[in-house]
PDB file of C-alpha atoms in Angstrom:
ATOM      1  CA  UNK A   1     -16.727   1.317 -22.359  1.00 46.00           C
ATOM      2  CA  UNK A   2     -17.447  -2.272 -21.500  1.00 47.00           C
ATOM      3  CA  UNK A   3     -17.784  -4.849 -18.713  1.00 43.00           C
ATOM      4  CA  UNK A   4     -14.649  -5.717 -17.888  1.00 55.00           C
ATOM      5  CA  UNK A   5     -13.607  -2.337 -16.771  1.00 76.00           C
ATOM      6  CA  UNK A   6     -16.448   0.102 -15.251  1.00 83.00           C
ATOM      7  CA  UNK A   7     -18.570  -2.761 -14.090  1.00 84.00           C
ATOM      8  CA  UNK A   8     -15.598  -4.654 -12.812  1.00 83.00           C
ATOM      9  CA  UNK A   9     -15.321  -1.899 -10.452  1.00 84.00           C
ATOM     10  CA  UNK A  10     -18.311  -1.284  -9.291  1.00 87.00           C
ATOM     11  CA  UNK A  11     -18.182  -5.054  -8.168  1.00 86.00           C
ATOM     12  CA  UNK A  12     -15.354  -5.161  -6.780  1.00 82.00           C
ATOM     13  CA  UNK A  13     -16.677  -2.271  -4.460  1.00 84.00           C
ATOM     14  CA  UNK A  14     -19.955  -4.171  -3.914  1.00 87.00           C
ATOM     15  CA  UNK A  15     -21.606  -1.447  -5.067  1.00 90.00           C
ATOM     16  CA  UNK A  16     -25.389  -2.013  -7.119  1.00 91.00           C
ATOM     17  CA  UNK A  17     -26.067  -0.272 -10.507  1.00 90.00           C
ATOM     18  CA  UNK A  18     -28.593   1.815  -8.350  1.00 92.00           C
ATOM     19  CA  UNK A  19     -26.483   3.337  -5.519  1.00 92.00           C
ATOM     20  CA  UNK A  20     -23.795   4.088  -7.962  1.00 91.00           C
ATOM     21  CA  UNK A  21     -26.190   5.982 -10.279  1.00 91.00           C
ATOM     22  CA  UNK A  22     -27.857   8.123  -7.283  1.00 92.00           C
ATOM     23  CA  UNK A  23     -24.251   8.947  -7.084  1.00 92.00           C
ATOM     24  CA  UNK A  24     -23.696  10.436  -9.907  1.00 92.00           C
ATOM     25  CA  UNK A  25     -26.975  11.422 -10.524  1.00 91.00           C
ATOM     26  CA  UNK A  26     -27.565   9.774 -13.543  1.00 91.00           C
ATOM     27  CA  UNK A  27     -30.719   6.997 -13.907  1.00 91.00           C
ATOM     28  CA  UNK A  28     -29.752   3.729 -13.435  1.00 91.00           C
ATOM     29  CA  UNK A  29     -31.054   2.651 -17.167  1.00 91.00           C
ATOM     30  CA  UNK A  30     -28.447   5.150 -18.833  1.00 90.00           C
ATOM     31  CA  UNK A  31     -25.388   3.753 -16.078  1.00 89.00           C
ATOM     32  CA  UNK A  32     -26.675   0.349 -17.522  1.00 89.00           C
ATOM     33  CA  UNK A  33     -26.193   1.448 -21.171  1.00 88.00           C
ATOM     34  CA  UNK A  34     -22.820   2.806 -20.105  1.00 87.00           C
ATOM     35  CA  UNK A  35     -21.327  -0.875 -19.162  1.00 85.00           C
ATOM     36  CA  UNK A  36     -22.376  -2.587 -21.891  1.00 84.00           C
ATOM     37  CA  UNK A  37     -21.590  -0.196 -24.078  1.00 81.00           C
ATOM     38  CA  UNK A  38     -25.225   0.571 -25.680  1.00 85.00           C
ATOM     39  CA  UNK A  39     -24.253   3.817 -24.719  1.00 84.00           C
ATOM     40  CA  UNK A  40     -20.607   6.184 -25.343  1.00 85.00           C
ATOM     41  CA  UNK A  41     -20.330   7.898 -21.828  1.00 87.00           C
ATOM     42  CA  UNK A  42     -18.820  11.455 -22.118  1.00 90.00           C
ATOM     43  CA  UNK A  43     -15.633  12.249 -20.934  1.00 92.00           C
ATOM     44  CA  UNK A  44     -16.897  14.239 -18.165  1.00 93.00           C
ATOM     45  CA  UNK A  45     -19.964  11.660 -17.353  1.00 92.00           C
ATOM     46  CA  UNK A  46     -16.798   9.064 -17.158  1.00 92.00           C
ATOM     47  CA  UNK A  47     -15.081  10.641 -14.655  1.00 93.00           C
ATOM     48  CA  UNK A  48     -17.976  11.784 -12.649  1.00 93.00           C
ATOM     49  CA  UNK A  49     -18.543   7.505 -12.006  1.00 92.00           C
ATOM     50  CA  UNK A  50     -15.055   7.038 -11.609  1.00 93.00           C
ATOM     51  CA  UNK A  51     -15.074   9.655  -8.963  1.00 92.00           C
ATOM     52  CA  UNK A  52     -18.162   8.051  -7.385  1.00 92.00           C
ATOM     53  CA  UNK A  53     -16.125   4.742  -7.279  1.00 90.00           C
ATOM     54  CA  UNK A  54     -13.465   6.357  -5.954  1.00 88.00           C
ATOM     55  CA  UNK A  55     -11.425   4.489  -8.215  1.00 89.00           C
ATOM     56  CA  UNK A  56      -7.360   4.558  -8.277  1.00 89.00           C
ATOM     57  CA  UNK A  57      -5.745   6.713 -10.543  1.00 92.00           C
ATOM     58  CA  UNK A  58      -4.072   4.002 -12.435  1.00 90.00           C
ATOM     59  CA  UNK A  59      -8.047   2.217 -13.133  1.00 89.00           C
ATOM     60  CA  UNK A  60      -9.308   5.603 -14.001  1.00 91.00           C
ATOM     61  CA  UNK A  61      -6.393   5.684 -16.740  1.00 92.00           C
ATOM     62  CA  UNK A  62      -7.328   2.221 -17.879  1.00 88.00           C
ATOM     63  CA  UNK A  63     -10.958   3.056 -17.812  1.00 88.00           C
ATOM     64  CA  UNK A  64     -10.368   6.320 -19.855  1.00 90.00           C
ATOM     65  CA  UNK A  65      -8.399   4.083 -22.741  1.00 89.00           C
ATOM     66  CA  UNK A  66     -10.925   1.551 -23.270  1.00 85.00           C
ATOM     67  CA  UNK A  67     -13.807   3.957 -23.603  1.00 85.00           C
ATOM     68  CA  UNK A  68     -11.474   5.464 -26.503  1.00 88.00           C
ATOM     69  CA  UNK A  69      -9.884   8.938 -24.478  1.00 92.00           C
ATOM     70  CA  UNK A  70      -6.895   9.529 -23.274  1.00 93.00           C
ATOM     71  CA  UNK A  71      -5.733   8.659 -19.805  1.00 93.00           C
ATOM     72  CA  UNK A  72      -6.083  11.595 -17.343  1.00 94.00           C
ATOM     73  CA  UNK A  73      -3.094  11.238 -15.396  1.00 95.00           C
ATOM     74  CA  UNK A  74       0.412  10.933 -15.447  1.00 95.00           C
ATOM     75  CA  UNK A  75       2.752   8.554 -14.476  1.00 95.00           C
ATOM     76  CA  UNK A  76       6.189   9.480 -13.266  1.00 96.00           C
ATOM     77  CA  UNK A  77       9.175   7.756 -12.429  1.00 95.00           C
ATOM     78  CA  UNK A  78      10.440   9.139  -8.660  1.00 95.00           C
ATOM     79  CA  UNK A  79      14.145   9.528 -10.326  1.00 94.00           C
ATOM     80  CA  UNK A  80      12.543  12.326 -12.737  1.00 96.00           C
ATOM     81  CA  UNK A  81      13.658  15.707 -12.148  1.00 96.00           C
ATOM     82  CA  UNK A  82      10.002  16.632 -12.544  1.00 96.00           C
ATOM     83  CA  UNK A  83       9.471  14.593  -8.940  1.00 96.00           C
ATOM     84  CA  UNK A  84      12.176  16.599  -7.234  1.00 97.00           C
ATOM     85  CA  UNK A  85       9.699  18.105  -4.548  1.00 96.00           C
ATOM     86  CA  UNK A  86       7.680  14.901  -3.863  1.00 97.00           C
ATOM     87  CA  UNK A  87      11.677  13.163  -3.743  1.00 97.00           C
ATOM     88  CA  UNK A  88      12.710  16.220  -1.261  1.00 97.00           C
ATOM     89  CA  UNK A  89       9.063  15.866   1.327  1.00 97.00           C
ATOM     90  CA  UNK A  90       9.763  11.955   1.260  1.00 98.00           C
ATOM     91  CA  UNK A  91      13.344  12.680   2.284  1.00 97.00           C
ATOM     92  CA  UNK A  92      12.237  15.200   5.027  1.00 97.00           C
ATOM     93  CA  UNK A  93       9.989  12.607   6.369  1.00 97.00           C
ATOM     94  CA  UNK A  94      12.266   9.705   6.322  1.00 97.00           C
ATOM     95  CA  UNK A  95      14.936  12.070   8.278  1.00 97.00           C
ATOM     96  CA  UNK A  96      12.744  13.938  10.735  1.00 97.00           C
ATOM     97  CA  UNK A  97      11.949  10.601  12.132  1.00 97.00           C
ATOM     98  CA  UNK A  98      15.400   9.667  12.718  1.00 96.00           C
ATOM     99  CA  UNK A  99      16.371   7.384  14.918  1.00 96.00           C
ATOM    100  CA  UNK A 100      13.213   5.305  15.018  1.00 97.00           C
ATOM    101  CA  UNK A 101      12.742   3.217  11.726  1.00 97.00           C
ATOM    102  CA  UNK A 102      10.595   4.718   8.324  1.00 97.00           C
ATOM    103  CA  UNK A 103      10.683   3.507   5.052  1.00 97.00           C
ATOM    104  CA  UNK A 104       8.581   4.740   1.802  1.00 97.00           C
ATOM    105  CA  UNK A 105       6.854   1.555  -0.084  1.00 97.00           C
ATOM    106  CA  UNK A 106       5.291   1.802  -3.656  1.00 95.00           C
ATOM    107  CA  UNK A 107       1.908   0.418  -3.846  1.00 93.00           C
ATOM    108  CA  UNK A 108       2.818  -3.348  -4.549  1.00 95.00           C
ATOM    109  CA  UNK A 109       5.003  -3.073  -0.881  1.00 96.00           C
ATOM    110  CA  UNK A 110       8.404  -2.917  -3.118  1.00 96.00           C
ATOM    111  CA  UNK A 111      10.943  -0.389  -0.949  1.00 97.00           C
ATOM    112  CA  UNK A 112      12.200   2.789  -2.365  1.00 96.00           C
ATOM    113  CA  UNK A 113      13.895   4.790   0.793  1.00 96.00           C
ATOM    114  CA  UNK A 114      14.766   4.322   3.481  1.00 96.00           C
ATOM    115  CA  UNK A 115      16.114   6.098   6.713  1.00 96.00           C
ATOM    116  CA  UNK A 116      19.242   5.416   9.144  1.00 95.00           C
ATOM    117  CA  UNK A 117      16.812   4.241  12.016  1.00 96.00           C
ATOM    118  CA  UNK A 118      15.794   1.303   9.193  1.00 96.00           C
ATOM    119  CA  UNK A 119      19.075   0.506   8.714  1.00 95.00           C
ATOM    120  CA  UNK A 120      19.653   0.087  12.451  1.00 95.00           C
ATOM    121  CA  UNK A 121      17.201  -1.567  12.928  1.00 96.00           C
ATOM    122  CA  UNK A 122      18.295  -4.022  10.153  1.00 95.00           C
ATOM    123  CA  UNK A 123      21.224  -4.415  11.919  1.00 95.00           C
ATOM    124  CA  UNK A 124      20.107  -5.118  14.996  1.00 96.00           C
ATOM    125  CA  UNK A 125      18.104  -8.079  13.482  1.00 95.00           C
ATOM    126  CA  UNK A 126      21.207  -9.696  11.942  1.00 94.00           C
ATOM    127  CA  UNK A 127      20.161  -8.632   8.466  1.00 92.00           C
ATOM    128  CA  UNK A 128      22.344  -6.691   6.076  1.00 91.00           C
ATOM    129  CA  UNK A 129      21.041  -3.326   5.490  1.00 92.00           C
ATOM    130  CA  UNK A 130      21.824  -2.990   1.893  1.00 91.00           C
ATOM    131  CA  UNK A 131      19.108  -5.226   0.937  1.00 90.00           C
ATOM    132  CA  UNK A 132      17.234  -2.222   1.633  1.00 91.00           C
ATOM    133  CA  UNK A 133      18.994  -1.004  -1.631  1.00 89.00           C
ATOM    134  CA  UNK A 134      18.795  -3.392  -3.342  1.00 85.00           C
ATOM    135  CA  UNK A 135      15.954  -2.226  -5.803  1.00 86.00           C
ATOM    136  CA  UNK A 136      13.492  -5.164  -5.235  1.00 88.00           C
ATOM    137  CA  UNK A 137      13.271  -5.506  -1.597  1.00 93.00           C
ATOM    138  CA  UNK A 138       9.654  -6.251  -0.694  1.00 95.00           C
ATOM    139  CA  UNK A 139       8.533  -5.977   2.214  1.00 94.00           C
ATOM    140  CA  UNK A 140       5.410  -8.261   2.149  1.00 94.00           C
ATOM    141  CA  UNK A 141       7.567 -11.218   1.041  1.00 94.00           C
ATOM    142  CA  UNK A 142      10.188 -10.650   3.160  1.00 92.00           C
ATOM    143  CA  UNK A 143       7.769 -10.766   5.724  1.00 92.00           C
ATOM    144  CA  UNK A 144       5.546 -13.977   4.444  1.00 92.00           C
ATOM    145  CA  UNK A 145       8.001 -16.224   2.980  1.00 91.00           C
ATOM    146  CA  UNK A 146       9.435 -18.814   4.829  1.00 88.00           C
ATOM    147  CA  UNK A 147      12.758 -18.052   6.050  1.00 83.00           C
ATOM    148  CA  UNK A 148      12.056 -14.251   5.321  1.00 85.00           C
ATOM    149  CA  UNK A 149      12.002 -11.878   8.613  1.00 90.00           C
ATOM    150  CA  UNK A 150       8.826 -13.490   9.596  1.00 90.00           C
ATOM    151  CA  UNK A 151      11.058 -15.980  11.699  1.00 91.00           C
ATOM    152  CA  UNK A 152      11.916 -13.116  13.784  1.00 94.00           C
ATOM    153  CA  UNK A 153       8.568 -12.638  14.441  1.00 94.00           C
ATOM    154  CA  UNK A 154       8.199 -13.117  18.411  1.00 93.00           C
ATOM    155  CA  UNK A 155       4.301 -12.925  17.369  1.00 91.00           C
ATOM    156  CA  UNK A 156       4.492 -14.419  14.009  1.00 89.00           C
ATOM    157  CA  UNK A 157       1.078 -15.339  13.685  1.00 87.00           C
ATOM    158  CA  UNK A 158      -0.704 -12.192  14.689  1.00 88.00           C
ATOM    159  CA  UNK A 159       1.871 -10.148  12.692  1.00 90.00           C
ATOM    160  CA  UNK A 160       0.971 -11.991   9.406  1.00 90.00           C
ATOM    161  CA  UNK A 161      -2.577 -12.119   9.750  1.00 88.00           C
ATOM    162  CA  UNK A 162      -2.282  -8.364   9.991  1.00 88.00           C
ATOM    163  CA  UNK A 163      -0.117  -7.822   7.292  1.00 91.00           C
ATOM    164  CA  UNK A 164      -2.114 -10.145   5.285  1.00 92.00           C
ATOM    165  CA  UNK A 165      -5.306  -8.231   6.355  1.00 90.00           C
ATOM    166  CA  UNK A 166      -4.154  -4.929   5.491  1.00 91.00           C
ATOM    167  CA  UNK A 167      -2.497  -5.908   2.033  1.00 93.00           C
ATOM    168  CA  UNK A 168      -5.898  -7.777   0.914  1.00 91.00           C
ATOM    169  CA  UNK A 169      -8.036  -4.828   1.814  1.00 88.00           C
ATOM    170  CA  UNK A 170      -5.307  -2.487  -0.603  1.00 90.00           C
ATOM    171  CA  UNK A 171      -5.843  -5.249  -3.349  1.00 89.00           C
ATOM    172  CA  UNK A 172      -9.395  -4.084  -4.016  1.00 81.00           C
ATOM    173  CA  UNK A 173      -7.985  -0.921  -5.070  1.00 81.00           C
ATOM    174  CA  UNK A 174      -4.372  -1.757  -6.532  1.00 87.00           C
ATOM    175  CA  UNK A 175      -4.571  -4.370  -9.093  1.00 84.00           C
ATOM    176  CA  UNK A 176      -0.568  -4.522  -9.409  1.00 88.00           C
ATOM    177  CA  UNK A 177      -0.894  -6.166  -5.267  1.00 93.00           C
ATOM    178  CA  UNK A 178      -2.991  -8.992  -6.239  1.00 92.00           C
ATOM    179  CA  UNK A 179      -0.437 -11.335  -8.197  1.00 95.00           C
ATOM    180  CA  UNK A 180       1.560 -11.086  -4.980  1.00 95.00           C
ATOM    181  CA  UNK A 181      -0.432 -11.985  -2.679  1.00 95.00           C
ATOM    182  CA  UNK A 182      -1.781 -15.443  -4.585  1.00 95.00           C
ATOM    183  CA  UNK A 183       1.688 -16.195  -4.856  1.00 94.00           C
ATOM    184  CA  UNK A 184       2.441 -15.400  -1.072  1.00 94.00           C
ATOM    185  CA  UNK A 185      -1.312 -17.180   0.168  1.00 93.00           C
ATOM    186  CA  UNK A 186       0.271 -20.465   0.586  1.00 92.00           C
ATOM    187  CA  UNK A 187       2.334 -19.067   3.320  1.00 89.00           C
ATOM    188  CA  UNK A 188      -0.050 -17.096   5.401  1.00 86.00           C
ATOM    189  CA  UNK A 189      -0.345 -19.475   8.581  1.00 78.00           C
ATOM    190  CA  UNK A 190      -4.075 -20.748   9.318  1.00 72.00           C
ATOM    191  CA  UNK A 191      -4.209 -20.220  12.931  1.00 60.00           C
ATOM    192  CA  UNK A 192      -5.902 -16.981  13.941  1.00 59.00           C
ATOM    193  CA  UNK A 193      -4.614 -14.313  15.356  1.00 57.00           C
ATOM    194  CA  UNK A 194      -4.730 -13.847  19.596  1.00 60.00           C
ATOM    195  CA  UNK A 195      -7.559 -11.256  20.623  1.00 64.00           C
ATOM    196  CA  UNK A 196      -5.606  -7.980  21.084  1.00 65.00           C
ATOM    197  CA  UNK A 197      -4.372  -6.600  23.998  1.00 67.00           C
ATOM    198  CA  UNK A 198      -3.323  -3.350  23.375  1.00 75.00           C
ATOM    199  CA  UNK A 199      -4.714  -0.570  21.249  1.00 83.00           C
ATOM    200  CA  UNK A 200      -2.171  -1.202  18.383  1.00 84.00           C
ATOM    201  CA  UNK A 201      -0.666  -4.388  16.951  1.00 87.00           C
ATOM    202  CA  UNK A 202       3.053  -4.201  18.281  1.00 91.00           C
ATOM    203  CA  UNK A 203       6.153  -6.328  15.768  1.00 93.00           C
ATOM    204  CA  UNK A 204       7.737  -7.448  18.477  1.00 95.00           C
ATOM    205  CA  UNK A 205      11.170  -9.016  16.921  1.00 96.00           C
ATOM    206  CA  UNK A 206      14.044 -10.803  18.243  1.00 96.00           C
ATOM    207  CA  UNK A 207      17.599  -8.954  17.841  1.00 96.00           C
ATOM    208  CA  UNK A 208      20.942  -8.364  19.222  1.00 95.00           C
ATOM    209  CA  UNK A 209      19.765  -5.811  21.826  1.00 95.00           C
ATOM    210  CA  UNK A 210      16.526  -8.297  23.251  1.00 95.00           C
ATOM    211  CA  UNK A 211      13.224  -7.942  21.917  1.00 97.00           C
ATOM    212  CA  UNK A 212      11.626  -4.915  20.233  1.00 97.00           C
ATOM    213  CA  UNK A 213       8.418  -3.782  19.914  1.00 97.00           C
ATOM    214  CA  UNK A 214       7.213  -1.508  17.651  1.00 97.00           C
ATOM    215  CA  UNK A 215       3.712  -0.372  16.278  1.00 96.00           C
ATOM    216  CA  UNK A 216       3.368   1.678  12.900  1.00 95.00           C
ATOM    217  CA  UNK A 217       1.350   4.812  10.952  1.00 95.00           C
ATOM    218  CA  UNK A 218       1.438   5.613   7.462  1.00 95.00           C
ATOM    219  CA  UNK A 219       1.356   8.966   5.551  1.00 96.00           C
ATOM    220  CA  UNK A 220       0.178   9.630   2.285  1.00 95.00           C
ATOM    221  CA  UNK A 221      -0.191  12.370   0.100  1.00 95.00           C
ATOM    222  CA  UNK A 222      -3.269  13.748   0.467  1.00 91.00           C
ATOM    223  CA  UNK A 223      -4.038  15.661  -3.300  1.00 89.00           C
ATOM    224  CA  UNK A 224      -2.317  13.377  -6.018  1.00 93.00           C
ATOM    225  CA  UNK A 225      -2.736  14.110  -9.546  1.00 94.00           C
ATOM    226  CA  UNK A 226      -0.133  11.405 -10.683  1.00 96.00           C
ATOM    227  CA  UNK A 227      -0.214   7.351 -10.929  1.00 94.00           C
ATOM    228  CA  UNK A 228       3.155   6.655  -9.186  1.00 95.00           C
ATOM    229  CA  UNK A 229       2.560   9.530  -6.244  1.00 96.00           C
ATOM    230  CA  UNK A 230      -0.793   8.382  -5.658  1.00 94.00           C
ATOM    231  CA  UNK A 231       0.981   4.785  -4.878  1.00 94.00           C
ATOM    232  CA  UNK A 232       3.248   5.908  -2.453  1.00 96.00           C
ATOM    233  CA  UNK A 233       3.175   5.758   1.264  1.00 96.00           C
ATOM    234  CA  UNK A 234       5.888   6.346   3.908  1.00 97.00           C
ATOM    235  CA  UNK A 235       5.732   3.551   7.088  1.00 97.00           C
ATOM    236  CA  UNK A 236       6.905   5.344  10.411  1.00 98.00           C
ATOM    237  CA  UNK A 237       7.754   2.826  13.510  1.00 97.00           C
ATOM    238  CA  UNK A 238       7.701   3.707  16.732  1.00 97.00           C
ATOM    239  CA  UNK A 239       8.957   2.223  19.770  1.00 97.00           C
ATOM    240  CA  UNK A 240       6.222   0.764  22.105  1.00 96.00           C
ATOM    241  CA  UNK A 241       8.454   1.138  25.486  1.00 96.00           C
ATOM    242  CA  UNK A 242      11.805   2.688  26.735  1.00 97.00           C
ATOM    243  CA  UNK A 243      14.148  -0.673  25.599  1.00 96.00           C
ATOM    244  CA  UNK A 244      13.028  -0.500  22.078  1.00 97.00           C
ATOM    245  CA  UNK A 245      13.466   3.337  21.969  1.00 96.00           C
ATOM    246  CA  UNK A 246      16.945   3.282  23.395  1.00 96.00           C
ATOM    247  CA  UNK A 247      18.237   0.320  21.313  1.00 96.00           C
ATOM    248  CA  UNK A 248      17.268   2.145  18.402  1.00 96.00           C
ATOM    249  CA  UNK A 249      18.977   4.892  19.288  1.00 94.00           C
ATOM    250  CA  UNK A 250      21.876   3.744  19.453  1.00 93.00           C
ATOM    251  CA  UNK A 251      21.894   1.362  16.041  1.00 91.00           C
ATOM    252  CA  UNK A 252      21.545   4.427  14.167  1.00 82.00           C
ATOM    253  CA  UNK A 253      24.340   6.123  15.805  1.00 79.00           C
ATOM    254  CA  UNK A 254      26.412   3.303  15.299  1.00 74.00           C
TER     255      UNK A 254
END
């Protein structure tokens, strides 16, 4: 084992060797020897350390490979026949949320699936819903790059700051997200977001039906044992007022 894997995971989580050794139930000296390669951890010990670090499945596979062990978790394409139950569950969540918008993203915020409500919202915003089927529509890029969806936000600075904060936190657990954040960093508003006045942040959008107000919630799989499944999340958007609810219902039925 080397410091570029296990120790890096520990450092990213700001956990000391002493704290981690107590979580795992080994001496700090033994843990130090494992990190520096002076002692080769068994597969069971390594998995215990990774569990204590709450490491993402992809990072666990990387650490296992670096230590000379086979990966513990598969990484199956969402289109694979084996993933049919996963796709069915996602489709159910999306359809059940209509006519309000909902979408499925991977860990890098790339859109994978969307419901009728999301397509209706895009039409209200004057955006071609076909973009949702392009296969490379990235929600972070769309919301943070100049000329994208951000110009439709009435509260642009607040929304951009909220997205950036959330994505930055996720990047600690999703290494593939970090290059995207570096790409987008110059476009993040420098101004501080205003003090919150509602329990949840509302995304306020200019649309052909007037101003829309939405807030969101996320659904993830509770016990993923596959890297792809672990990266998936459904974002459900909810109307924050009656006018938005009515506008979304009309748009989804068109």
